[in-house]
Amino acid sequence: MESAIKEKVDLIAECIFTKIQELEDESFGLYNGAFGQLLFLLHYSKYTKNEKHTLLTERYAEKLLQQFIEKDQHKLHTFCSGFSGILYLFEYLRDNHFIDLDVSEVQPYLDNFIVAQMRQDIQHRDYDFLHGALGVGVYFLKTKSNPQYILELIDFLYHTAEVDADRQIFKWETVVDQEKNNNIFNFSLSHGMSSIIVFLSRVIQSGLTDERVPEILTGAVNYMLSQQKDVSQFGSSFPSHIPKNSSNIISKSRLAWCYGDLGIGSALWKAGKATNKTEWKEKGLEILLQSTHRRTHQETLVIDAGICHGSAGITMIYRRMFLETQIDNFKDTTQYWINRTLDFSSFEDGLVGYKSFVNGEWKCDFILLTGISGIGLVLLSYLLNDQQEWDELFLLS
């Protein structure tokens, strides 16, 4: 299998190197654009130690940085598509000795823009990690600067939570359609309350002191655990969400990074580590270990290979858990999903055989979140048996 993975990684790199020769009308985003592709290429060039690969990657980085600073094309603040995700990436690359993309001259302006947009998100009660306020908070936690902005987010979460009479439950609604009043309580890691749990856990690990944080975190974990289902009857330990003001039937969640048991279990594990609460860690492990038994399409709803909702993201989570626990079940399940990731490379008109199912259609996809850049990164980490440090960009470490 090692030779098959190596061949696939090489083909993915070749495909992306060919593509980056044409940098036109391209999104800059970390998850959905050029900087996500750069992340894969930097890891790949470090792996091959090939002078040609290194030169091409460095030129691409310089070109992206120049356009990022001078043209300011996208004007988005989000973690998925905008400044906060890209600037977080720059911090990660510096910390891990890849490359120093210096934006110090424009960083004050960028930070001010990000904060202004974060405050608009707060006004709209939009805490969404990928597209709202929380992604900005994750970025500022990474920089270890401007703690006042983290405190603004803590204040926002504290005052917008729905809290029970005993202050044991904290939960936040997600606005789906204001006019139809069909908002939801979203449990996901990508857009919902699991990301709040991870954010608050990172606040505690950062050393930032705010007495409200343990209270909010405990309330969020309590609410999440109150929604756990009987997996043998329901099909998953948790739904993706529950409606706030309707009696709509809820269904099981998929197996994925974005939604479902994997993100929830990972968030509980991380909260337990941050607070030294063994019961939270054990509950996270229980959920994740239970999920390893889900492998058929009917049980998982997995149809493609991307990180967001496909087999590469599932591999990433199980491998992270094996690295942290050394539990053989996680190792075996990681290998299973690596094999499935290779199997999904089956399209004659795909990119190295891969297509992504996004918004109801199959498409060729280069990006980190759903396409071959993310698939390649997962395969490469498995091949190298490294520590997968980059998964911090996906709230896993």
Coordinates of C-alpha atoms in Angstrom, one line a residue:
M1 CA 0.0 0.0 0.0
E2 CA 2.9 2.4 0.7
S3 CA 3.9 2.4 -3.0
A4 CA 0.3 3.1 -4.0
I5 CA 0.1 6.1 -1.6
K6 CA 3.4 7.4 -2.8
E7 CA 2.4 7.2 -6.4
K8 CA -0.9 9.0 -5.6
V9 CA 0.8 11.8 -3.7
D10 CA 3.3 12.3 -6.5
L11 CA 0.5 12.5 -9.1
I12 CA -1.5 15.0 -6.9
A13 CA 1.6 17.2 -6.6
E14 CA 2.3 17.0 -10.4
C15 CA -1.3 18.0 -11.0
I16 CA -1.1 21.0 -8.7
F17 CA 2.3 22.1 -9.9
T18 CA 0.8 22.2 -13.5
K19 CA -2.2 24.1 -12.3
I20 CA -0.3 26.9 -10.5
Q21 CA 1.4 28.0 -13.6
E22 CA -1.8 29.8 -14.4
L23 CA -2.8 32.1 -11.5
E24 CA -5.9 33.8 -12.8
D25 CA -9.2 34.6 -11.1
E26 CA -8.3 32.3 -8.2
S27 CA -9.6 32.5 -4.6
F28 CA -6.9 33.2 -2.1
G29 CA -8.6 31.4 0.8
L30 CA -6.9 28.9 3.1
Y31 CA -9.7 26.3 2.9
N32 CA -11.0 27.2 -0.6
G33 CA -8.2 28.7 -2.6
A34 CA -4.5 29.2 -3.4
F35 CA -3.1 29.3 0.1
G36 CA -4.5 25.8 0.9
Q37 CA -2.7 24.5 -2.2
L38 CA 0.5 26.2 -1.0
L39 CA 0.2 24.4 2.3
F40 CA 0.3 21.0 0.5
L41 CA 3.1 22.1 -1.9
L42 CA 5.3 23.2 1.0
H43 CA 4.9 19.9 2.8
Y44 CA 5.4 18.0 -0.4
S45 CA 8.6 19.9 -1.3
K46 CA 10.0 19.3 2.2
Y47 CA 9.3 15.6 1.7
T48 CA 10.9 15.3 -1.7
K49 CA 13.8 17.6 -1.1
N50 CA 13.7 18.2 -4.9
E51 CA 15.3 21.4 -5.9
K52 CA 12.8 21.9 -8.8
H53 CA 9.8 21.4 -6.4
T54 CA 11.3 23.8 -3.9
L55 CA 11.9 26.5 -6.5
L56 CA 8.4 26.2 -8.0
T57 CA 6.8 26.3 -4.5
E58 CA 8.9 29.3 -3.4
R59 CA 8.0 31.2 -6.6
Y60 CA 4.3 30.4 -6.1
A61 CA 4.5 31.6 -2.5
E62 CA 6.2 34.9 -3.6
K63 CA 3.6 35.4 -6.3
L64 CA 0.7 34.8 -3.9
L65 CA 2.2 37.0 -1.2
Q66 CA 2.7 39.9 -3.7
Q67 CA -0.9 39.6 -5.0
F68 CA -2.2 39.2 -1.4
I69 CA -0.5 42.5 -0.3
E70 CA -0.8 44.6 -3.4
K71 CA -4.1 43.7 -5.0
D72 CA -6.2 42.9 -2.0
Q73 CA -8.6 41.1 -4.2
H74 CA -11.0 39.3 -1.9
K75 CA -11.7 41.5 1.1
L76 CA -13.0 38.7 3.3
H77 CA -12.2 38.2 6.9
T78 CA -13.3 34.6 7.4
F79 CA -11.2 31.6 8.3
C80 CA -12.4 29.6 5.3
S81 CA -11.9 32.2 2.6
G82 CA -10.3 35.3 4.0
F83 CA -7.7 37.0 6.0
S84 CA -8.0 35.2 9.4
G85 CA -7.4 31.8 7.9
I86 CA -4.5 33.0 5.7
L87 CA -2.8 34.9 8.5
Y88 CA -3.2 31.8 10.8
L89 CA -1.5 29.8 8.0
F90 CA 1.4 32.3 8.0
E91 CA 1.8 31.8 11.8
Y92 CA 1.8 28.0 11.4
L93 CA 4.4 28.1 8.6
R94 CA 6.7 30.3 10.7
D95 CA 6.2 28.1 13.8
N96 CA 7.1 24.9 11.8
H97 CA 10.0 26.4 10.0
F98 CA 8.6 26.2 6.4
I99 CA 8.7 29.8 5.2
D100 CA 8.3 33.3 6.6
L101 CA 5.7 35.2 4.6
D102 CA 6.2 38.7 6.0
V103 CA 3.1 40.9 6.0
S104 CA 4.2 43.0 9.0
E105 CA 3.8 46.3 7.0
V106 CA 0.1 45.6 6.3
Q107 CA -0.8 43.4 9.3
P108 CA -2.1 46.3 11.5
Y109 CA -4.5 47.2 8.7
L110 CA -5.5 43.6 8.1
D111 CA -6.1 43.0 11.8
N112 CA -8.3 46.2 12.1
F113 CA -10.3 45.0 9.1
I114 CA -10.7 41.5 10.6
V115 CA -11.9 42.9 13.9
A116 CA -14.4 45.3 12.3
Q117 CA -15.9 42.4 10.4
M118 CA -15.9 40.2 13.6
R119 CA -17.9 42.9 15.3
Q120 CA -20.4 42.8 12.5
D121 CA -20.7 39.1 12.9
I122 CA -21.3 39.6 16.6
Q123 CA -24.1 42.0 15.9
H124 CA -25.7 39.4 13.7
R125 CA -25.0 36.7 16.3
D126 CA -23.0 34.8 13.8
Y127 CA -20.4 32.7 15.6
D128 CA -19.7 30.3 12.7
F129 CA -16.1 29.1 12.7
L130 CA -15.7 28.9 8.9
H131 CA -17.6 32.0 8.0
G132 CA -18.2 34.1 11.1
A133 CA -16.7 35.5 14.3
L134 CA -15.2 32.4 15.8
G135 CA -12.6 32.0 13.0
V136 CA -11.2 35.4 13.9
G137 CA -10.9 34.4 17.5
V138 CA -9.0 31.3 16.6
Y139 CA -6.6 33.4 14.6
F140 CA -5.9 35.9 17.4
L141 CA -5.4 33.0 19.8
K142 CA -2.7 31.7 17.5
T143 CA -0.9 35.1 17.4
K144 CA -0.9 35.3 21.2
S145 CA -1.6 39.0 20.7
N146 CA -4.6 41.4 21.2
P147 CA -6.3 39.5 24.0
Q148 CA -9.0 42.2 24.1
Y149 CA -10.5 40.7 21.0
I150 CA -10.7 37.2 22.6
L151 CA -12.4 38.8 25.5
E152 CA -14.9 40.4 23.2
L153 CA -15.8 37.0 21.8
I154 CA -16.1 35.5 25.3
D155 CA -18.4 38.3 26.2
F156 CA -20.4 37.6 23.0
L157 CA -20.7 33.9 23.8
Y158 CA -21.6 34.6 27.4
H159 CA -24.4 37.0 26.7
T160 CA -26.0 35.3 23.6
A161 CA -26.2 31.8 25.1
E162 CA -29.5 30.4 26.0
V163 CA -29.0 29.3 29.6
D164 CA -31.2 27.1 31.9
A165 CA -32.3 28.2 35.3
D166 CA -29.5 26.4 37.1
R167 CA -26.9 27.8 34.6
Q168 CA -25.8 24.3 33.8
I169 CA -26.7 24.4 30.1
F170 CA -25.3 26.9 27.6
K171 CA -26.4 26.7 24.0
W172 CA -26.4 29.0 20.9
E173 CA -28.8 29.0 18.0
T174 CA -27.7 29.3 14.4
V175 CA -29.8 31.6 12.1
V176 CA -30.9 29.6 9.1
D177 CA -33.9 31.7 7.9
Q178 CA -34.9 34.7 10.0
E179 CA -38.2 35.2 8.2
K180 CA -39.4 31.6 8.6
N181 CA -38.0 31.4 12.2
N182 CA -36.6 27.9 11.6
N183 CA -33.3 28.4 13.4
I184 CA -31.3 25.4 14.7
F185 CA -29.0 24.3 17.4
N186 CA -26.0 23.2 15.3
F187 CA -23.6 20.7 16.8
S188 CA -20.9 20.6 14.1
L189 CA -17.2 21.4 14.2
S190 CA -17.3 23.4 11.0
H191 CA -20.2 25.7 11.8
G192 CA -21.7 24.8 15.2
M193 CA -21.2 24.3 18.9
S194 CA -18.3 21.8 18.7
S195 CA -16.2 24.7 17.4
I196 CA -17.2 26.8 20.4
I197 CA -16.0 24.0 22.7
V198 CA -12.7 23.8 20.9
F199 CA -12.3 27.6 20.9
L200 CA -12.9 27.8 24.7
S201 CA -10.6 24.9 25.3
R202 CA -7.9 26.8 23.4
V203 CA -8.6 29.9 25.4
I204 CA -7.9 27.9 28.6
Q205 CA -4.7 26.4 27.1
S206 CA -3.5 29.9 26.1
G207 CA -3.5 31.0 29.7
L208 CA -5.9 33.8 29.2
T209 CA -7.8 34.3 32.4
D210 CA -11.6 34.9 32.4
E211 CA -13.7 33.3 35.1
R212 CA -16.6 33.0 32.6
V213 CA -14.8 30.6 30.3
P214 CA -15.0 27.5 32.5
E215 CA -18.7 28.2 33.1
I216 CA -19.5 28.6 29.4
L217 CA -17.4 25.6 28.5
T218 CA -19.0 23.4 31.1
G219 CA -22.5 24.5 30.0
A220 CA -21.7 23.9 26.3
V221 CA -20.4 20.4 27.1
N222 CA -23.4 19.6 29.3
Y223 CA -25.8 20.6 26.6
M224 CA -24.0 18.5 24.0
L225 CA -24.0 15.5 26.2
S226 CA -27.7 16.0 26.9
Q227 CA -28.4 15.4 23.2
Q228 CA -26.6 12.1 22.9
K229 CA -28.7 9.3 21.3
D230 CA -28.6 5.5 21.5
V231 CA -26.4 4.8 18.5
S232 CA -27.8 1.3 18.1
Q233 CA -31.3 2.8 17.5
F234 CA -30.5 6.2 16.0
G235 CA -27.5 5.3 13.7
S236 CA -25.1 7.9 15.2
S237 CA -24.4 9.2 18.7
F238 CA -25.6 12.7 17.8
P239 CA -27.7 14.4 15.1
S240 CA -26.1 17.1 13.0
H241 CA -28.4 19.6 14.6
I242 CA -31.9 20.0 16.1
P243 CA -34.5 22.5 15.1
K244 CA -35.3 25.2 17.7
N245 CA -39.0 25.9 17.0
S246 CA -40.4 22.9 15.2
S247 CA -41.1 19.3 15.6
N248 CA -39.2 18.2 12.5
I249 CA -37.9 14.7 12.7
I250 CA -34.1 14.7 13.2
S251 CA -31.9 12.1 11.6
K252 CA -28.5 10.6 12.2
S253 CA -25.4 12.5 11.2
R254 CA -22.9 11.6 8.6
L255 CA -19.3 10.4 9.4
A256 CA -17.2 13.4 8.6
W257 CA -14.9 16.2 9.9
C258 CA -17.6 18.9 9.2
Y259 CA -20.6 17.3 10.9
G260 CA -21.4 14.5 13.2
D261 CA -19.9 12.3 15.9
L262 CA -16.2 12.7 14.9
G263 CA -16.2 16.5 15.4
I264 CA -18.2 16.2 18.6
G265 CA -16.0 13.4 20.0
S266 CA -12.9 15.4 19.1
A267 CA -14.2 18.5 20.8
L268 CA -15.0 16.7 24.0
W269 CA -11.6 15.0 24.0
K270 CA -10.0 18.4 23.6
A271 CA -12.1 20.0 26.3
G272 CA -11.1 17.2 28.7
K273 CA -7.4 17.7 27.9
A274 CA -7.7 21.4 28.5
T275 CA -9.5 21.2 31.8
N276 CA -8.0 17.9 33.1
K277 CA -11.6 16.4 33.3
T278 CA -11.2 12.7 32.8
E279 CA -14.9 12.2 32.3
W280 CA -15.0 14.5 29.2
K281 CA -12.0 12.7 27.7
E282 CA -13.5 9.3 28.3
K283 CA -16.8 10.5 26.8
G284 CA -15.0 11.8 23.7
L285 CA -13.1 8.5 23.4
E286 CA -16.3 6.5 23.8
I287 CA -18.0 8.4 21.0
L288 CA -15.0 8.1 18.7
L289 CA -14.4 4.5 19.3
Q290 CA -18.1 3.7 18.8
S291 CA -17.9 5.5 15.4
T292 CA -15.1 3.2 14.2
H293 CA -17.7 0.5 13.7
R294 CA -19.5 2.6 11.0
R295 CA -18.0 1.6 7.6
T296 CA -20.8 0.9 5.1
H297 CA -22.2 3.7 2.9
Q298 CA -25.5 3.4 4.7
E299 CA -23.8 3.9 8.0
T300 CA -21.4 6.7 7.0
L301 CA -23.0 8.5 4.0
V302 CA -19.5 9.0 2.6
I303 CA -19.2 9.2 -1.2
D304 CA -16.0 11.1 -1.9
A305 CA -12.5 11.6 -0.5
G306 CA -12.2 15.3 0.5
I307 CA -11.3 16.5 4.0
C308 CA -14.6 18.3 4.7
H309 CA -17.1 15.5 4.4
G310 CA -15.1 12.6 2.8
S311 CA -12.7 9.9 3.7
A312 CA -9.5 12.0 4.0
G313 CA -11.1 14.0 6.8
I314 CA -12.2 10.9 8.5
T315 CA -8.6 9.5 8.2
M316 CA -7.2 12.8 9.6
I317 CA -9.4 12.5 12.8
Y318 CA -8.7 8.8 13.5
R319 CA -5.0 9.3 12.9
R320 CA -4.9 12.3 15.3
M321 CA -6.6 10.1 17.9
F322 CA -4.1 7.3 17.4
L323 CA -1.2 9.8 17.7
E324 CA -2.6 10.9 21.0
T325 CA -3.8 7.6 22.5
Q326 CA -1.9 4.8 20.8
I327 CA -5.2 2.8 20.7
D328 CA -4.9 0.1 18.1
N329 CA -8.5 0.5 17.0
F330 CA -7.8 4.1 15.8
K331 CA -4.7 2.8 13.9
D332 CA -6.7 0.1 12.2
T333 CA -9.5 2.4 11.3
T334 CA -7.1 5.0 10.0
Q335 CA -5.7 2.3 7.6
Y336 CA -9.2 1.4 6.5
W337 CA -10.1 5.0 5.6
I338 CA -6.7 5.5 3.8
N339 CA -7.7 2.5 1.6
R340 CA -11.1 4.0 1.0
T341 CA -9.4 7.3 0.1
L342 CA -7.4 5.6 -2.6
D343 CA -10.5 3.7 -3.8
F344 CA -12.4 7.0 -4.3
S345 CA -9.8 7.9 -7.1
S346 CA -12.0 6.3 -9.7
F347 CA -13.1 9.1 -12.2
E348 CA -11.6 8.9 -15.6
D349 CA -12.2 12.7 -16.0
G350 CA -11.2 13.6 -12.5
L351 CA -8.0 15.1 -11.0
V352 CA -5.7 12.1 -10.5
G353 CA -9.0 10.2 -10.5
Y354 CA -10.7 12.4 -7.8
K355 CA -13.9 14.4 -8.0
S356 CA -15.7 16.1 -5.1
F357 CA -19.4 16.1 -4.6
V358 CA -20.2 19.7 -3.7
N359 CA -23.5 21.5 -3.7
G360 CA -25.2 18.6 -5.4
E361 CA -22.8 18.0 -8.3
W362 CA -19.5 16.3 -9.0
K363 CA -16.6 18.6 -9.9
C364 CA -12.8 18.6 -10.3
D365 CA -11.5 20.3 -7.2
F366 CA -8.0 21.5 -6.2
I367 CA -8.8 23.1 -2.8
L368 CA -7.8 22.1 0.7
L369 CA -11.2 21.6 2.2
T370 CA -12.8 19.4 -0.4
G371 CA -10.3 18.7 -3.1
I372 CA -6.9 17.1 -3.9
S373 CA -4.8 19.5 -1.9
G374 CA -6.4 18.2 1.3
I375 CA -6.4 14.6 0.1
G376 CA -2.7 14.9 -0.8
L377 CA -1.9 16.3 2.6
V378 CA -3.6 13.5 4.5
L379 CA -2.0 10.8 2.3
L380 CA 1.4 12.4 2.7
S381 CA 1.2 12.6 6.5
Y382 CA 0.2 8.9 6.6
L383 CA 3.1 8.0 4.2
L384 CA 5.6 9.9 6.3
N385 CA 4.2 8.7 9.7
D386 CA 4.6 12.2 10.9
Q387 CA 2.9 14.0 13.7
Q388 CA 0.3 15.7 11.4
E389 CA 0.9 19.1 13.0
W390 CA -1.0 20.8 10.3
D391 CA -4.4 19.5 11.6
E392 CA -4.4 22.4 14.1
L393 CA -5.8 24.3 11.1
F394 CA -8.8 22.0 11.4
L395 CA -9.3 22.4 15.2
L396 CA -7.9 19.0 16.0
S397 CA -4.6 19.8 17.8

